Amino acid sequence: MTRRISGTVLGLTGMTAVLCAGVHALAARPAAAPPAAPVAVAAPPVTDRCTALAGQTLPGDVKILTARTVGVTPAGTRLEPDAAPLANSIPPHCRIEGVIGERTGAGGKPFGIGFALALPDNWNGRFLLQGGGGLNGTVHPPIGAAAAGDIPALARGFAVASHDSGHKGAVFDDSFMADQRAALDFSENAVPTVAHTAKAIIASYYGRAVGHSYMAGCSTGGRESMLAAQRYPELFDGIVVGAPAMRTGNSNLALSWAAVQFNQAAPRDGAGKPLVERIFSDADRAVLKKGLLAQCDGLDGLDDGMIMNVAQCRFDASRLACHKGQKADCLKPAQVTAIQRAFTAPRDKAGASLYAPYPYDTGITNTEGRLPGFLPTGKPGVFGPANRDLAIDIDARIQAIRANASQRLTDTDSWTNLNTFLGRGGKILFYHGVSDPWFSAFDTLNYWQRASAANGAAWRDASRFYMVPGMGHCRGGDSFDDFDLLGAVVAWVEQGRTPEAVLSWRSSQPSRQRPMCPWPSYAHYTGGDAELAGSYECRMPYGAPKG
């Protein structure tokens, strides 16, 4: 069979050659010349160019399971039950679904890296790999929505790929770890494998190679994006890292430590177990939030319930402690002690810090939504019933974490030598919600600062970090949680436009806007309509740490 694609005749032999080159590029060295600037390519009106891919087996043990044309997806469509509705329409594209390395593994279960690839009719020459979430296990619609504001990558003309990292299962089902290959795929192999496969298919489909490659994701997707920059520095030109799950053993240890500190302040039931739901009443939460705002809100020039000046917030919970005889509008001494200890990092017996402290922010008292704030509610969480432990063996826990080979391979918090990625002109942006109750924004900041120290001026010329006050894990909260860092990194890579202030807005109220400022600067109110971004300037806080 012979097919004509974008003016180039590609038979199966030609397609095989292109795909072989892409799949085996893991071992290849990068070209010395930078990639050509993307040029929009309109797909020719050949009705079978997409559907003809279905059922093909390609080099690298790649099977195309389905290939179908998708018309315009209108704004307001919800592509997944828990996804936000599309703010803008998605243009026509070819949607491919396939599997790489399909096999039977441990326990007789089927494995293989499932992937999806969206090929827009009007391609702009760019490719984006979409990061996953949790422990993956699902191939999500490939649209590239992470940190892309209202216009996902696919709507901009990117070819977009997503994947399940090598197994099928619920988002926090870790049973796949029993299979060696599946564990390796999740830890590090799925990212380069899917990227190379997708690039090869794209080149074959359009008749020209990808011009620029990008990756973006949050949580596990943020970890995968860090992984790409650290271990596969030739894969992508620009990367966006959101709230990375970069050392989950340590962050889970910190959360367990915090739970124990809170539980020690709880009233007990008849069996001596802590009543977690009664540690903080609604009134207690209101006192804490009011006190936090009193100490930190005005530092950004405006008392509006938002703590924008994160670097200069020095909240002291002891100032909220009840005085002798005081019964209301204060916190009990045990509550104050619990807060002070829970927000700090656990330490091993040698005194070494095992995680970062958690920031004090407005979302810590939140009790609603998919992920409540840092303070315990007593309600079951995504991992099961509330933690009711009254003690924790920190040293035994950290020894088990350090002995876990899969954890060590998965973690991305240690590697800071990025001179190959930076030397190719790579750019990387980080963002993190300050009210994230899972992963501390200060832990991501710590990595970013260590990478700055390791790479010097090259890092400062290639990376920015953005705190998102009020935002929970990846999105939501009382925050300006919509912003276009994807557009910012593309402009930096392709036009040399260094990002500084980035417009952000509330996903629920787009007319309410703020500039999102690179660390350690913050949005300082200068006057005018407080809902307009132009009423603020990015200002460096007095005494702020240098990034």
GROMACS .gro file of N, CA and C in nm, residues 307-449:
model
  429
  307ILE      N    1  -0.299   3.583   5.044
  307ILE     CA    2  -0.161   3.606   5.088
  307ILE      C    3  -0.071   3.591   4.967
  308MET      N    4  -0.048   3.703   4.898
  308MET     CA    5   0.033   3.699   4.777
  308MET      C    6   0.183   3.702   4.808
  309ASN      N    7   0.220   3.770   4.914
  309ASN     CA    8   0.362   3.783   4.951
  309ASN      C    9   0.403   3.662   5.034
  310VAL      N   10   0.420   3.551   4.967
  310VAL     CA   11   0.448   3.424   5.033
  310VAL      C   12   0.583   3.428   5.105
  311ALA      N   13   0.683   3.487   5.041
  311ALA     CA   14   0.819   3.485   5.095
  311ALA      C   15   0.830   3.558   5.228
  312GLN      N   16   0.743   3.657   5.251
  312GLN     CA   17   0.757   3.738   5.371
  312GLN      C   18   0.657   3.702   5.480
  313CYS      N   19   0.570   3.606   5.455
  313CYS     CA   20   0.472   3.564   5.556
  313CYS      C   21   0.544   3.487   5.665
  314ARG      N   22   0.539   3.536   5.787
  314ARG     CA   23   0.603   3.472   5.902
  314ARG      C   24   0.497   3.447   6.009
  315PHE      N   25   0.405   3.359   5.979
  315PHE     CA   26   0.293   3.335   6.070
  315PHE      C   27   0.340   3.271   6.200
  316ASP      N   28   0.286   3.323   6.311
  316ASP     CA   29   0.318   3.272   6.445
  316ASP      C   30   0.188   3.228   6.512
  317ALA      N   31   0.166   3.096   6.518
  317ALA     CA   32   0.041   3.043   6.576
  317ALA      C   33   0.029   3.073   6.724
  318SER      N   34   0.141   3.093   6.793
  318SER     CA   35   0.135   3.117   6.938
  318SER      C   36   0.061   3.247   6.971
  319ARG      N   37   0.053   3.338   6.874
  319ARG     CA   38  -0.019   3.464   6.898
  319ARG      C   39  -0.168   3.443   6.904
  320LEU      N   40  -0.215   3.325   6.866
  320LEU     CA   41  -0.359   3.295   6.872
  320LEU      C   42  -0.397   3.213   6.995
  321ALA      N   43  -0.300   3.182   7.082
  321ALA     CA   44  -0.326   3.099   7.198
  321ALA      C   45  -0.414   3.172   7.300
  322CYS      N   46  -0.503   3.096   7.362
  322CYS     CA   47  -0.591   3.153   7.464
  322CYS      C   48  -0.512   3.199   7.586
  323HIS      N   49  -0.549   3.317   7.635
  323HIS     CA   50  -0.491   3.364   7.760
  323HIS      C   51  -0.569   3.302   7.876
  324LYS      N   52  -0.516   3.316   7.993
  324LYS     CA   53  -0.581   3.258   8.111
  324LYS      C   54  -0.724   3.309   8.124
  325GLY      N   55  -0.818   3.216   8.130
  325GLY     CA   56  -0.958   3.251   8.143
  325GLY      C   57  -1.029   3.279   8.012
  326GLN      N   58  -0.957   3.289   7.900
  326GLN     CA   59  -1.018   3.316   7.770
  326GLN      C   60  -1.079   3.188   7.713
  327LYS      N   61  -1.201   3.195   7.667
  327LYS     CA   62  -1.273   3.076   7.618
  327LYS      C   63  -1.306   3.082   7.469
  328ALA      N   64  -1.308   3.201   7.412
  328ALA     CA   65  -1.349   3.215   7.272
  328ALA      C   66  -1.248   3.299   7.194
  329ASP      N   67  -1.257   3.288   7.061
  329ASP     CA   68  -1.172   3.365   6.969
  329ASP      C   69  -1.023   3.340   6.993
  330CYS      N   70  -0.991   3.216   7.025
  330CYS     CA   71  -0.851   3.179   7.048
  330CYS      C   72  -0.837   3.028   7.030
  331LEU      N   73  -0.715   2.980   7.032
  331LEU     CA   74  -0.687   2.837   7.019
  331LEU      C   75  -0.628   2.783   7.148
  332LYS      N   76  -0.665   2.659   7.181
  332LYS     CA   77  -0.611   2.595   7.301
  332LYS      C   78  -0.460   2.572   7.284
  333PRO      N   79  -0.386   2.573   7.393
  333PRO     CA   80  -0.241   2.551   7.383
  333PRO      C   81  -0.205   2.423   7.308
  334ALA      N   82  -0.282   2.315   7.329
  334ALA     CA   83  -0.252   2.190   7.259
  334ALA      C   84  -0.272   2.204   7.109
  335GLN      N   85  -0.370   2.283   7.070
  335GLN     CA   86  -0.392   2.306   6.927
  335GLN      C   87  -0.277   2.385   6.867
  336VAL      N   88  -0.231   2.486   6.938
  336VAL     CA   89  -0.120   2.568   6.890
  336VAL      C   90   0.006   2.483   6.875
  337THR      N   91   0.034   2.400   6.974
  337THR     CA   92   0.151   2.312   6.968
  337THR      C   93   0.141   2.217   6.849
  338ALA      N   94   0.022   2.161   6.829
  338ALA     CA   95   0.002   2.068   6.717
  338ALA      C   96   0.027   2.137   6.584
  339ILE      N   97  -0.022   2.259   6.569
  339ILE     CA   98  -0.002   2.334   6.445
  339ILE      C   99   0.147   2.360   6.423
  340GLN      N  100   0.213   2.407   6.527
  340GLN     CA  101   0.356   2.440   6.514
  340GLN      C  102   0.440   2.319   6.475
  341ARG      N  103   0.406   2.204   6.530
  341ARG     CA  104   0.484   2.084   6.501
  341ARG      C  105   0.445   2.022   6.366
  342ALA      N  106   0.316   2.023   6.335
  342ALA     CA  107   0.269   1.957   6.212
  342ALA      C  108   0.320   2.024   6.086
  343PHE      N  109   0.332   2.156   6.088
  343PHE     CA  110   0.374   2.227   5.969
  343PHE      C  111   0.525   2.222   5.947
  344THR      N  112   0.599   2.173   6.045
  344THR     CA  113   0.744   2.159   6.027
  344THR      C  114   0.775   2.021   5.971
  345ALA      N  115   0.897   2.004   5.922
  345ALA     CA  116   0.936   1.876   5.864
  345ALA      C  117   0.979   1.778   5.972
  346PRO      N  118   0.948   1.649   5.956
  346PRO     CA  119   0.999   1.548   6.050
  346PRO      C  120   1.150   1.535   6.034
  347ARG      N  121   1.216   1.493   6.140
  347ARG     CA  122   1.362   1.475   6.138
  347ARG      C  123   1.396   1.335   6.187
  348ASP      N  124   1.507   1.281   6.135
  348ASP     CA  125   1.551   1.151   6.183
  348ASP      C  126   1.630   1.167   6.312
  349LYS      N  127   1.677   1.056   6.368
  349LYS     CA  128   1.743   1.061   6.498
  349LYS      C  129   1.873   1.140   6.495
  350ALA      N  130   1.929   1.159   6.375
  350ALA     CA  131   2.051   1.240   6.363
  350ALA      C  132   2.019   1.388   6.346
  351GLY      N  133   1.891   1.420   6.341
  351GLY     CA  134   1.851   1.560   6.328
  351GLY      C  135   1.835   1.609   6.186
  352ALA      N  136   1.851   1.519   6.087
  352ALA     CA  137   1.839   1.559   5.947
  352ALA      C  138   1.692   1.576   5.908
  353SER      N  139   1.662   1.684   5.840
  353SER     CA  140   1.525   1.708   5.794
  353SER      C  141   1.491   1.610   5.682
  354LEU      N  142   1.371   1.553   5.689
  354LEU     CA  143   1.330   1.451   5.593
  354LEU      C  144   1.231   1.502   5.490
  355TYR      N  145   1.188   1.625   5.503
  355TYR     CA  146   1.099   1.687   5.406
  355TYR      C  147   1.106   1.837   5.429
  356ALA      N  148   1.024   1.912   5.358
  356ALA     CA  149   1.018   2.057   5.374
  356ALA      C  150   0.901   2.094   5.465
  357PRO      N  151   0.905   2.208   5.530
  357PRO     CA  152   0.787   2.254   5.603
  357PRO      C  153   0.674   2.285   5.505
  358TYR      N  154   0.551   2.284   5.554
  358TYR     CA  155   0.435   2.320   5.472
  358TYR      C  156   0.406   2.468   5.491
  359PRO      N  157   0.367   2.537   5.384
  359PRO     CA  158   0.337   2.680   5.397
  359PRO      C  159   0.207   2.704   5.473
  360TYR      N  160   0.201   2.815   5.544
  360TYR     CA  161   0.075   2.862   5.600
  360TYR      C  162   0.005   2.943   5.492
  361ASP      N  163  -0.116   2.902   5.456
  361ASP     CA  164  -0.189   2.971   5.350
  361ASP      C  165  -0.338   2.958   5.377
  362THR      N  166  -0.417   3.032   5.304
  362THR     CA  167  -0.561   3.041   5.333
  362THR      C  168  -0.634   2.909   5.319
  363GLY      N  169  -0.582   2.818   5.234
  363GLY     CA  170  -0.652   2.692   5.209
  363GLY      C  171  -0.635   2.587   5.316
  364ILE      N  172  -0.550   2.612   5.417
  364ILE     CA  173  -0.523   2.507   5.516
  364ILE      C  174  -0.646   2.471   5.597
  365THR      N  175  -0.743   2.564   5.610
  365THR     CA  176  -0.862   2.537   5.693
  365THR      C  177  -0.979   2.483   5.612
  366ASN      N  178  -0.963   2.468   5.481
  366ASN     CA  179  -1.072   2.421   5.396
  366ASN      C  180  -1.116   2.280   5.435
  367THR      N  181  -1.246   2.258   5.438
  367THR     CA  182  -1.301   2.127   5.474
  367THR      C  183  -1.378   2.061   5.359
  368GLU      N  184  -1.391   2.130   5.248
  368GLU     CA  185  -1.474   2.080   5.139
  368GLU      C  186  -1.389   2.046   5.017
  369GLY      N  187  -1.455   1.989   4.915
  369GLY     CA  188  -1.390   1.963   4.788
  369GLY      C  189  -1.324   1.827   4.781
  370ARG      N  190  -1.261   1.802   4.667
  370ARG     CA  191  -1.199   1.672   4.642
  370ARG      C  192  -1.081   1.647   4.734
  371LEU      N  193  -1.018   1.754   4.782
  371LEU     CA  194  -0.901   1.743   4.866
  371LEU      C  195  -0.904   1.855   4.969
  372PRO      N  196  -0.952   1.828   5.093
  372PRO     CA  197  -0.958   1.933   5.195
  372PRO      C  198  -0.820   1.987   5.228
  373GLY      N  199  -0.816   2.093   5.310
  373GLY     CA  200  -0.691   2.157   5.345
  373GLY      C  201  -0.604   2.073   5.437
  374PHE      N  202  -0.493   2.131   5.479
  374PHE     CA  203  -0.392   2.058   5.556
  374PHE      C  204  -0.442   2.016   5.693
  375LEU      N  205  -0.529   2.094   5.754
  375LEU     CA  206  -0.582   2.057   5.885
  375LEU      C  207  -0.674   1.937   5.871
  376PRO      N  208  -0.667   1.842   5.963
  376PRO     CA  209  -0.749   1.720   5.952
  376PRO      C  210  -0.897   1.747   5.974
  377THR      N  211  -0.980   1.669   5.906
  377THR     CA  212  -1.126   1.681   5.921
  377THR      C  213  -1.186   1.557   5.987
  378GLY      N  214  -1.115   1.445   5.985
  378GLY     CA  215  -1.170   1.319   6.035
  378GLY      C  216  -1.245   1.241   5.930
  379LYS      N  217  -1.270   1.302   5.814
  379LYS     CA  218  -1.342   1.234   5.707
  379LYS      C  219  -1.247   1.139   5.633
  380PRO      N  220  -1.301   1.033   5.575
  380PRO     CA  221  -1.216   0.945   5.492
  380PRO      C  222  -1.156   1.024   5.376
  381GLY      N  223  -1.034   0.990   5.339
  381GLY     CA  224  -0.968   1.056   5.227
  381GLY      C  225  -0.953   0.961   5.110
  382VAL      N  226  -0.877   1.001   5.011
  382VAL     CA  227  -0.860   0.918   4.892
  382VAL      C  228  -0.785   0.788   4.922
  383PHE      N  229  -0.713   0.785   5.034
  383PHE     CA  230  -0.639   0.664   5.070
  383PHE      C  231  -0.708   0.581   5.178
  384GLY      N  232  -0.830   0.621   5.218
  384GLY     CA  233  -0.903   0.544   5.317
  384GLY      C  234  -0.939   0.626   5.439
  385PRO      N  235  -0.967   0.558   5.552
  385PRO     CA  236  -1.009   0.627   5.675
  385PRO      C  237  -0.904   0.725   5.725
  386ALA      N  238  -0.946   0.819   5.806
  386ALA     CA  239  -0.855   0.918   5.863
  386ALA      C  240  -0.749   0.850   5.950
  387ASN      N  241  -0.629   0.904   5.948
  387ASN     CA  242  -0.519   0.855   6.031
  387ASN      C  243  -0.550   0.885   6.178
  388ARG      N  244  -0.546   0.782   6.264
  388ARG     CA  245  -0.573   0.800   6.407
  388ARG      C  246  -0.454   0.757   6.492
  389ASP      N  247  -0.336   0.755   6.432
  389ASP     CA  248  -0.217   0.716   6.507
  389ASP      C  249  -0.178   0.824   6.607
  390LEU      N  250  -0.123   0.779   6.719
  390LEU     CA  251  -0.075   0.870   6.822
  390LEU      C  252   0.077   0.869   6.834
  391ALA      N  253   0.141   0.785   6.756
  391ALA     CA  254   0.288   0.777   6.757
  391ALA      C  255   0.335   0.734   6.619
  392ILE      N  256   0.461   0.765   6.590
  392ILE     CA  257   0.520   0.727   6.462
  392ILE      C  258   0.670   0.704   6.482
  393ASP      N  259   0.720   0.598   6.422
  393ASP     CA  260   0.863   0.568   6.427
  393ASP      C  261   0.926   0.625   6.301
  394ILE      N  262   0.974   0.747   6.312
  394ILE     CA  263   1.029   0.817   6.196
  394ILE      C  264   1.146   0.741   6.134
  395ASP      N  265   1.237   0.692   6.217
  395ASP     CA  266   1.357   0.628   6.164
  395ASP      C  267   1.325   0.497   6.092
  396ALA      N  268   1.232   0.419   6.147
  396ALA     CA  269   1.194   0.295   6.080
  396ALA      C  270   1.128   0.326   5.945
  397ARG      N  271   1.046   0.430   5.943
  397ARG     CA  272   0.976   0.465   5.819
  397ARG      C  273   1.074   0.513   5.713
  398ILE      N  274   1.168   0.599   5.751
  398ILE     CA  275   1.259   0.652   5.650
  398ILE      C  276   1.356   0.544   5.602
  399GLN      N  277   1.390   0.450   5.688
  399GLN     CA  278   1.476   0.339   5.644
  399GLN      C  279   1.404   0.255   5.539
  400ALA      N  280   1.276   0.230   5.561
  400ALA     CA  281   1.198   0.152   5.463
  400ALA      C  282   1.187   0.227   5.330
  401ILE      N  283   1.171   0.357   5.337
  401ILE     CA  284   1.163   0.438   5.214
  401ILE      C  285   1.294   0.432   5.138
  402ARG      N  286   1.405   0.447   5.210
  402ARG     CA  287   1.536   0.447   5.145
  402ARG      C  288   1.571   0.310   5.089
  403ALA      N  289   1.513   0.205   5.145
  403ALA     CA  290   1.542   0.069   5.098
  403ALA      C  291   1.452   0.026   4.983
  404ASN      N  292   1.354   0.108   4.948
  404ASN     CA  293   1.260   0.075   4.842
  404ASN      C  294   1.320   0.112   4.707
  405ALA      N  295   1.363   0.012   4.631
  405ALA     CA  296   1.432   0.037   4.505
  405ALA      C  297   1.345   0.112   4.406
  406SER      N  298   1.218   0.075   4.399
  406SER     CA  299   1.128   0.141   4.305
  406SER      C  300   1.111   0.288   4.342
  407GLN      N  301   1.100   0.317   4.472
  407GLN     CA  302   1.087   0.455   4.517
  407GLN      C  303   1.209   0.537   4.477
  408ARG      N  304   1.326   0.479   4.495
  408ARG     CA  305   1.449   0.550   4.464
  408ARG      C  306   1.461   0.580   4.315
  409LEU      N  307   1.414   0.488   4.233
  409LEU     CA  308   1.419   0.508   4.089
  409LEU      C  309   1.315   0.610   4.043
  410THR      N  310   1.201   0.611   4.111
  410THR     CA  311   1.092   0.699   4.074
  410THR      C  312   1.118   0.844   4.115
  411ASP      N  313   1.179   0.864   4.230
  411ASP     CA  314   1.198   0.999   4.285
  411ASP      C  315   1.283   1.086   4.192
  412THR      N  316   1.248   1.214   4.189
  412THR     CA  317   1.320   1.309   4.103
  412THR      C  318   1.369   1.430   4.181
  413ASP      N  319   1.385   1.417   4.312
  413ASP     CA  320   1.423   1.532   4.395
  413ASP      C  321   1.573   1.553   4.404
  414SER      N  322   1.654   1.455   4.367
  414SER     CA  323   1.798   1.463   4.392
  414SER      C  324   1.879   1.518   4.274
  415TRP      N  325   1.845   1.475   4.153
  415TRP     CA  326   1.929   1.507   4.038
  415TRP      C  327   1.912   1.655   3.998
  416THR      N  328   2.021   1.730   4.004
  416THR     CA  329   2.015   1.872   3.970
  416THR      C  330   2.108   1.911   3.855
  417ASN      N  331   2.190   1.817   3.805
  417ASN     CA  332   2.280   1.848   3.695
  417ASN      C  333   2.201   1.844   3.564
  418LEU      N  334   2.168   1.960   3.513
  418LEU     CA  335   2.085   1.968   3.393
  418LEU      C  336   2.159   2.039   3.280
  419ASN      N  337   2.293   2.029   3.278
  419ASN     CA  338   2.367   2.108   3.180
  419ASN      C  339   2.345   2.064   3.036
  420THR      N  340   2.309   1.938   3.013
  420THR     CA  341   2.278   1.896   2.876
  420THR      C  342   2.147   1.957   2.831
  421PHE      N  343   2.045   1.948   2.914
  421PHE     CA  344   1.915   2.008   2.882
  421PHE      C  345   1.930   2.159   2.861
  422LEU      N  346   2.000   2.224   2.952
  422LEU     CA  347   2.018   2.369   2.942
  422LEU      C  348   2.107   2.406   2.825
  423GLY      N  349   2.209   2.324   2.799
  423GLY     CA  350   2.300   2.351   2.690
  423GLY      C  351   2.236   2.346   2.553
  424ARG      N  352   2.127   2.271   2.541
  424ARG     CA  353   2.051   2.265   2.415
  424ARG      C  354   1.952   2.381   2.402
  425GLY      N  355   1.949   2.468   2.503
  425GLY     CA  356   1.855   2.579   2.501
  425GLY      C  357   1.722   2.547   2.565
  426GLY      N  358   1.715   2.436   2.642
  426GLY     CA  359   1.591   2.398   2.706
  426GLY      C  360   1.545   2.498   2.810
  427LYS      N  361   1.414   2.514   2.823
  427LYS     CA  362   1.354   2.604   2.922
  427LYS      C  363   1.258   2.523   3.008
  428ILE      N  364   1.251   2.557   3.137
  428ILE     CA  365   1.165   2.480   3.228
  428ILE      C  366   1.101   2.572   3.331
  429LEU      N  367   0.969   2.568   3.340
  429LEU     CA  368   0.892   2.649   3.434
  429LEU      C  369   0.830   2.560   3.540
  430PHE      N  370   0.832   2.607   3.664
  430PHE     CA  371   0.772   2.535   3.776
  430PHE      C  372   0.657   2.618   3.834
  431TYR      N  373   0.553   2.549   3.881
  431TYR     CA  374   0.447   2.618   3.957
  431TYR      C  375   0.395   2.524   4.066
  432HIS      N  376   0.343   2.583   4.173
  432HIS     CA  377   0.293   2.502   4.284
  432HIS      C  378   0.191   2.584   4.363
  433GLY      N  379   0.076   2.522   4.394
  433GLY     CA  380  -0.023   2.585   4.478
  433GLY      C  381   0.026   2.593   4.622
  434VAL      N  382   0.019   2.712   4.682
  434VAL     CA  383   0.070   2.731   4.818
  434VAL      C  384  -0.016   2.655   4.919
  435SER      N  385  -0.143   2.633   4.889
  435SER     CA  386  -0.233   2.559   4.979
  435SER      C  387  -0.240   2.410   4.947
  436ASP      N  388  -0.148   2.359   4.868
  436ASP     CA  389  -0.144   2.216   4.836
  436ASP      C  390  -0.129   2.136   4.965
  437PRO      N  391  -0.226   2.049   4.998
  437PRO     CA  392  -0.217   1.973   5.123
  437PRO      C  393  -0.138   1.843   5.110
  438TRP      N  394  -0.096   1.808   4.991
  438TRP     CA  395  -0.020   1.684   4.971
  438TRP      C  396   0.130   1.710   4.963
  439PHE      N  397   0.169   1.791   4.866
  439PHE     CA  398   0.310   1.818   4.844
  439PHE      C  399   0.339   1.963   4.878
  440SER      N  400   0.436   1.986   4.963
  440SER     CA  401   0.467   2.121   5.006
  440SER      C  402   0.526   2.203   4.891
  441ALA      N  403   0.472   2.322   4.872
  441ALA     CA  404   0.528   2.413   4.772
  441ALA      C  405   0.671   2.449   4.806
  442PHE      N  406   0.705   2.446   4.935
  442PHE     CA  407   0.842   2.476   4.975
  442PHE      C  408   0.939   2.365   4.938
  443ASP      N  409   0.888   2.243   4.922
  443ASP     CA  410   0.976   2.133   4.879
  443ASP      C  411   1.014   2.151   4.731
  444THR      N  412   0.915   2.187   4.649
  444THR     CA  413   0.944   2.215   4.509
  444THR      C  414   1.036   2.335   4.496
  445LEU      N  415   1.012   2.437   4.576
  445LEU     CA  416   1.100   2.555   4.576
  445LEU      C  417   1.242   2.516   4.614
  446ASN      N  418   1.254   2.427   4.713
  446ASN     CA  419   1.387   2.383   4.756
  446ASN      C  420   1.462   2.317   4.641
  447TYR      N  421   1.392   2.232   4.564
  447TYR     CA  422   1.457   2.170   4.448
  447TYR      C  423   1.499   2.277   4.348
  448TRP      N  424   1.410   2.369   4.320
  448TRP     CA  425   1.439   2.473   4.221
  448TRP      C  426   1.561   2.556   4.262
  449GLN      N  427   1.572   2.584   4.391
  449GLN     CA  428   1.686   2.661   4.440
  449GLN      C  429   1.816   2.579   4.436
   0.00000   0.00000   0.00000
